[in-house]
Short mmCIF file of C-alpha atoms in Angstrom, two decimals:
data_model
loop_
_atom_site.label_atom_id
_atom_site.label_comp_id
_atom_site.label_asym_id
_atom_site.label_seq_id
_atom_site.Cartn_x
_atom_site.Cartn_y
_atom_site.Cartn_z
CA UNK A 98 -88.83 171.77 -32.46
CA UNK A 99 -89.16 167.73 -30.78
CA UNK A 100 -92.90 167.87 -32.09
CA UNK A 101 -91.67 169.20 -35.53
CA UNK A 102 -88.99 166.51 -36.08
CA UNK A 103 -90.82 164.03 -34.07
CA UNK A 104 -92.94 163.69 -37.31
CA UNK A 105 -91.61 162.47 -40.51
CA UNK A 106 -94.28 163.30 -42.36
CA UNK A 107 -94.06 167.20 -41.57
CA UNK A 108 -89.96 166.89 -42.27
CA UNK A 109 -90.14 165.31 -45.31
CA UNK A 110 -92.16 167.95 -47.03
CA UNK A 111 -90.51 170.37 -45.20
CA UNK A 112 -87.77 169.16 -46.20
CA UNK A 113 -88.98 169.21 -50.17
CA UNK A 114 -91.05 172.61 -49.74
CA UNK A 115 -87.14 174.13 -49.09
CA UNK A 116 -85.93 171.88 -51.65
CA UNK A 117 -89.14 173.81 -54.56
CA UNK A 118 -87.12 176.74 -52.81
CA UNK A 119 -84.02 176.15 -53.52
CA UNK A 120 -84.22 175.06 -57.13
CA UNK A 121 -87.07 178.12 -57.48
CA UNK A 122 -83.82 180.74 -55.72
CA UNK A 123 -81.16 179.39 -57.97
CA UNK A 124 -82.92 178.10 -61.36
CA UNK A 125 -86.00 180.00 -62.06
CA UNK A 126 -88.79 178.22 -63.45
CA UNK A 127 -88.09 176.99 -67.30
CA UNK A 128 -91.55 176.07 -69.32
CA UNK A 129 -93.02 176.10 -66.16
CA UNK A 130 -90.76 173.30 -64.85
CA UNK A 131 -88.65 174.24 -61.32
CA UNK A 132 -85.31 172.97 -62.05
CA UNK A 133 -81.81 171.36 -59.91
CA UNK A 134 -78.52 172.43 -61.43
CA UNK A 135 -80.50 171.77 -64.75
CA UNK A 136 -82.10 168.82 -63.62
CA UNK A 137 -86.43 168.54 -63.59
CA UNK A 138 -87.94 168.16 -59.42
CA UNK A 139 -88.55 163.85 -61.52
CA UNK A 140 -85.07 163.86 -61.67
CA UNK A 141 -84.79 164.54 -58.70
CA UNK A 142 -87.45 162.78 -57.10
CA UNK A 143 -86.30 159.58 -59.26
CA UNK A 144 -82.84 160.11 -57.33
CA UNK A 145 -84.52 160.76 -53.81
CA UNK A 146 -86.64 157.65 -55.30
CA UNK A 147 -83.35 155.26 -55.77
CA UNK A 148 -82.21 156.22 -52.54
CA UNK A 149 -84.47 154.90 -50.45
CA UNK A 150 -85.11 151.38 -51.99
CA UNK A 151 -80.85 150.56 -52.88
CA UNK A 152 -79.83 152.55 -48.92
CA UNK A 153 -82.76 149.92 -48.20
CA UNK A 154 -81.34 146.61 -50.23
CA UNK A 155 -78.46 147.37 -48.82
CA UNK A 156 -79.37 147.88 -44.98
CA UNK A 157 -81.73 144.98 -45.45
CA UNK A 158 -78.93 143.08 -46.82
CA UNK A 159 -75.61 144.57 -45.03
CA UNK A 160 -77.17 145.11 -41.30
CA UNK A 161 -80.30 143.73 -40.58
CA UNK A 162 -80.21 139.81 -42.67
CA UNK A 163 -76.73 138.82 -41.16
CA UNK A 164 -77.80 140.76 -37.24
CA UNK A 165 -80.99 138.65 -37.19
CA UNK A 166 -79.32 135.56 -36.10
CA UNK A 167 -77.06 136.83 -33.70
CA UNK A 168 -81.02 138.03 -31.53
CA UNK A 169 -81.45 136.81 -28.80
CA UNK A 170 -85.39 134.95 -29.30
CA UNK A 171 -87.19 137.23 -26.97
CA UNK A 172 -85.82 140.33 -29.12
CA UNK A 173 -86.71 138.90 -32.65
CA UNK A 174 -90.48 139.75 -32.36
CA UNK A 175 -89.49 143.08 -32.70
CA UNK A 176 -87.91 143.40 -35.73
CA UNK A 177 -90.27 140.71 -37.65
CA UNK A 178 -93.69 142.56 -35.88
CA UNK A 179 -92.24 145.93 -36.18
CA UNK A 180 -89.26 147.28 -38.28
CA UNK A 181 -89.03 144.54 -41.47
CA UNK A 182 -92.63 145.02 -42.63
CA UNK A 183 -91.87 148.90 -41.96
CA UNK A 184 -88.84 148.79 -44.16
CA UNK A 185 -90.26 146.88 -46.47
CA UNK A 186 -93.00 149.03 -47.43
CA UNK A 187 -90.66 151.32 -47.52
CA UNK A 188 -88.61 148.98 -49.43
CA UNK A 189 -91.10 148.43 -52.69
CA UNK A 190 -92.57 151.52 -52.17
CA UNK A 191 -89.09 153.21 -53.02
CA UNK A 192 -88.75 151.07 -55.95
CA UNK A 193 -91.70 151.29 -57.52
CA UNK A 194 -91.50 155.06 -57.28
CA UNK A 195 -87.46 154.85 -58.63
CA UNK A 196 -88.55 153.00 -62.06
CA UNK A 197 -91.77 154.70 -62.83
CA UNK A 198 -89.89 157.77 -61.93
CA UNK A 199 -87.39 157.00 -64.34
CA UNK A 200 -89.59 155.68 -67.55
CA UNK A 201 -91.13 158.72 -67.33
CA UNK A 202 -88.04 161.28 -67.59
CA UNK A 203 -86.54 158.62 -70.25
CA UNK A 204 -89.84 159.94 -72.09
CA UNK A 205 -90.12 163.44 -70.99
CA UNK A 206 -86.65 163.49 -72.75
CA UNK A 207 -87.38 160.71 -75.69
CA UNK A 208 -84.93 158.15 -75.17
CA UNK A 209 -87.32 156.06 -73.76
CA UNK A 210 -87.33 153.60 -76.79
CA UNK A 211 -84.18 153.97 -77.71
CA UNK A 212 -82.55 152.73 -74.57
CA UNK A 213 -84.77 150.07 -73.87
CA UNK A 214 -84.28 148.44 -77.03
CA UNK A 215 -80.52 149.36 -77.17
CA UNK A 216 -80.99 151.40 -80.39
CA UNK A 217 -79.39 154.56 -79.30
CA UNK A 218 -78.22 157.20 -80.62
CA UNK A 219 -75.34 157.63 -78.50
CA UNK A 220 -73.57 154.51 -75.14
CA UNK A 221 -74.69 156.98 -72.71
CA UNK A 222 -78.50 156.32 -74.24
CA UNK A 223 -77.50 152.31 -74.57
CA UNK A 224 -75.78 152.00 -71.11
CA UNK A 225 -78.97 154.04 -69.44
CA UNK A 226 -80.52 151.05 -71.61
CA UNK A 227 -79.24 148.43 -69.74
CA UNK A 228 -79.45 150.49 -66.52
CA UNK A 229 -82.92 150.16 -66.82
CA UNK A 230 -83.57 146.50 -67.66
CA UNK A 231 -81.00 146.25 -64.22
CA UNK A 232 -83.37 147.99 -62.24
CA UNK A 233 -86.90 146.55 -63.98
CA UNK A 234 -85.23 143.01 -63.04
CA UNK A 235 -84.31 144.13 -59.57
CA UNK A 236 -88.17 145.82 -58.88
CA UNK A 237 -90.14 142.21 -60.05
CA UNK A 238 -87.91 140.67 -57.88
CA UNK A 239 -88.79 142.90 -54.62
CA UNK A 240 -92.82 143.02 -56.20
CA UNK A 241 -92.63 139.25 -57.03
CA UNK A 242 -90.40 136.99 -54.51
CA UNK A 243 -89.32 138.65 -52.16
CA UNK A 244 -92.18 140.64 -50.38
CA UNK A 245 -95.13 137.94 -51.42
CA UNK A 246 -91.80 135.74 -49.91
CA UNK A 247 -90.96 138.13 -46.58
CA UNK A 248 -95.56 138.68 -46.20
CA UNK A 249 -95.17 134.78 -44.92
CA UNK A 250 -92.29 134.74 -43.29
CA UNK A 251 -93.46 137.60 -41.02
CA UNK A 252 -97.27 136.19 -40.59
CA UNK A 253 -98.39 138.94 -42.32
CA UNK A 254 -100.43 136.08 -44.72
CA UNK A 255 -101.36 132.96 -43.58
CA UNK A 256 -98.66 130.08 -43.77
CA UNK A 257 -97.22 126.97 -42.80
CA UNK A 258 -93.89 126.16 -40.96
CA UNK A 259 -92.79 124.28 -44.19
CA UNK A 260 -94.31 127.10 -46.82
CA UNK A 261 -92.36 129.67 -44.14
CA UNK A 262 -89.12 128.14 -44.65
CA UNK A 263 -88.97 127.77 -48.26
CA UNK A 264 -89.83 131.43 -48.51
CA UNK A 265 -86.68 131.92 -46.46
CA UNK A 266 -83.98 131.51 -49.21
CA UNK A 267 -86.59 132.91 -52.10
CA UNK A 268 -86.80 136.09 -50.79
CA UNK A 269 -82.61 135.98 -49.73
CA UNK A 270 -81.56 135.04 -53.08
CA UNK A 271 -84.26 138.09 -54.33
CA UNK A 272 -82.69 140.03 -52.52
CA UNK A 273 -78.76 139.00 -52.84
CA UNK A 274 -79.16 138.93 -56.73
CA UNK A 275 -80.95 142.65 -56.10
CA UNK A 276 -77.31 143.47 -54.43
CA UNK A 277 -75.51 142.02 -57.11
CA UNK A 278 -77.63 143.95 -59.46
CA UNK A 279 -77.42 146.71 -57.96
CA UNK A 280 -73.54 147.14 -58.30
CA UNK A 281 -73.60 147.63 -62.00
CA UNK A 282 -76.99 149.46 -62.38
CA UNK A 283 -75.48 152.22 -61.02
CA UNK A 284 -72.45 151.88 -62.55
CA UNK A 285 -74.77 152.34 -66.13
CA UNK A 286 -76.98 155.59 -64.45
CA UNK A 287 -73.99 157.09 -62.79
CA UNK A 288 -72.20 157.08 -65.77
CA UNK A 289 -74.82 157.57 -68.53
CA UNK A 290 -75.43 160.19 -67.22
CA UNK A 291 -72.14 161.72 -65.48
CA UNK A 292 -69.60 160.43 -68.47
#
């Protein structure tokens, strides 16, 4: 048991296999696509990656960033050298995979263009379009503002002390902007799909 639960990738794979088995048992295969409660596996993956992304956004903003000033200097290297790079890996790929699966869903379901141009046939399509735009802005912030700044802050790329000092507020402002945008984005996504 220790070997199994000590391997995150194995646990994730087993969770995916278990999910597919549950979906197949309770929903069966429809047109060759396994559905989970009437939602395709792609929808499920979109939600899963979204939880990874937004969960880490909230971890960073609610826990790690406010706690860093309180950590003794001799212990900060453990966070910046080991924890933060790993968190930022899952954070940025969670963002990427959330966006890609969401865009794929909108195209497959046939509402992508209408939603993105706010020319939806329903209020729900326009609401999901707003959520999609908010998510795209947030993903842009992750990949093109937060990540480049964090690479300097964490010493993953060469940067002077001045460059590191300038990168810190840039990363913080983009991350706090994402926290702010995540609230209406989640509202749009949930209400467009369930409202």
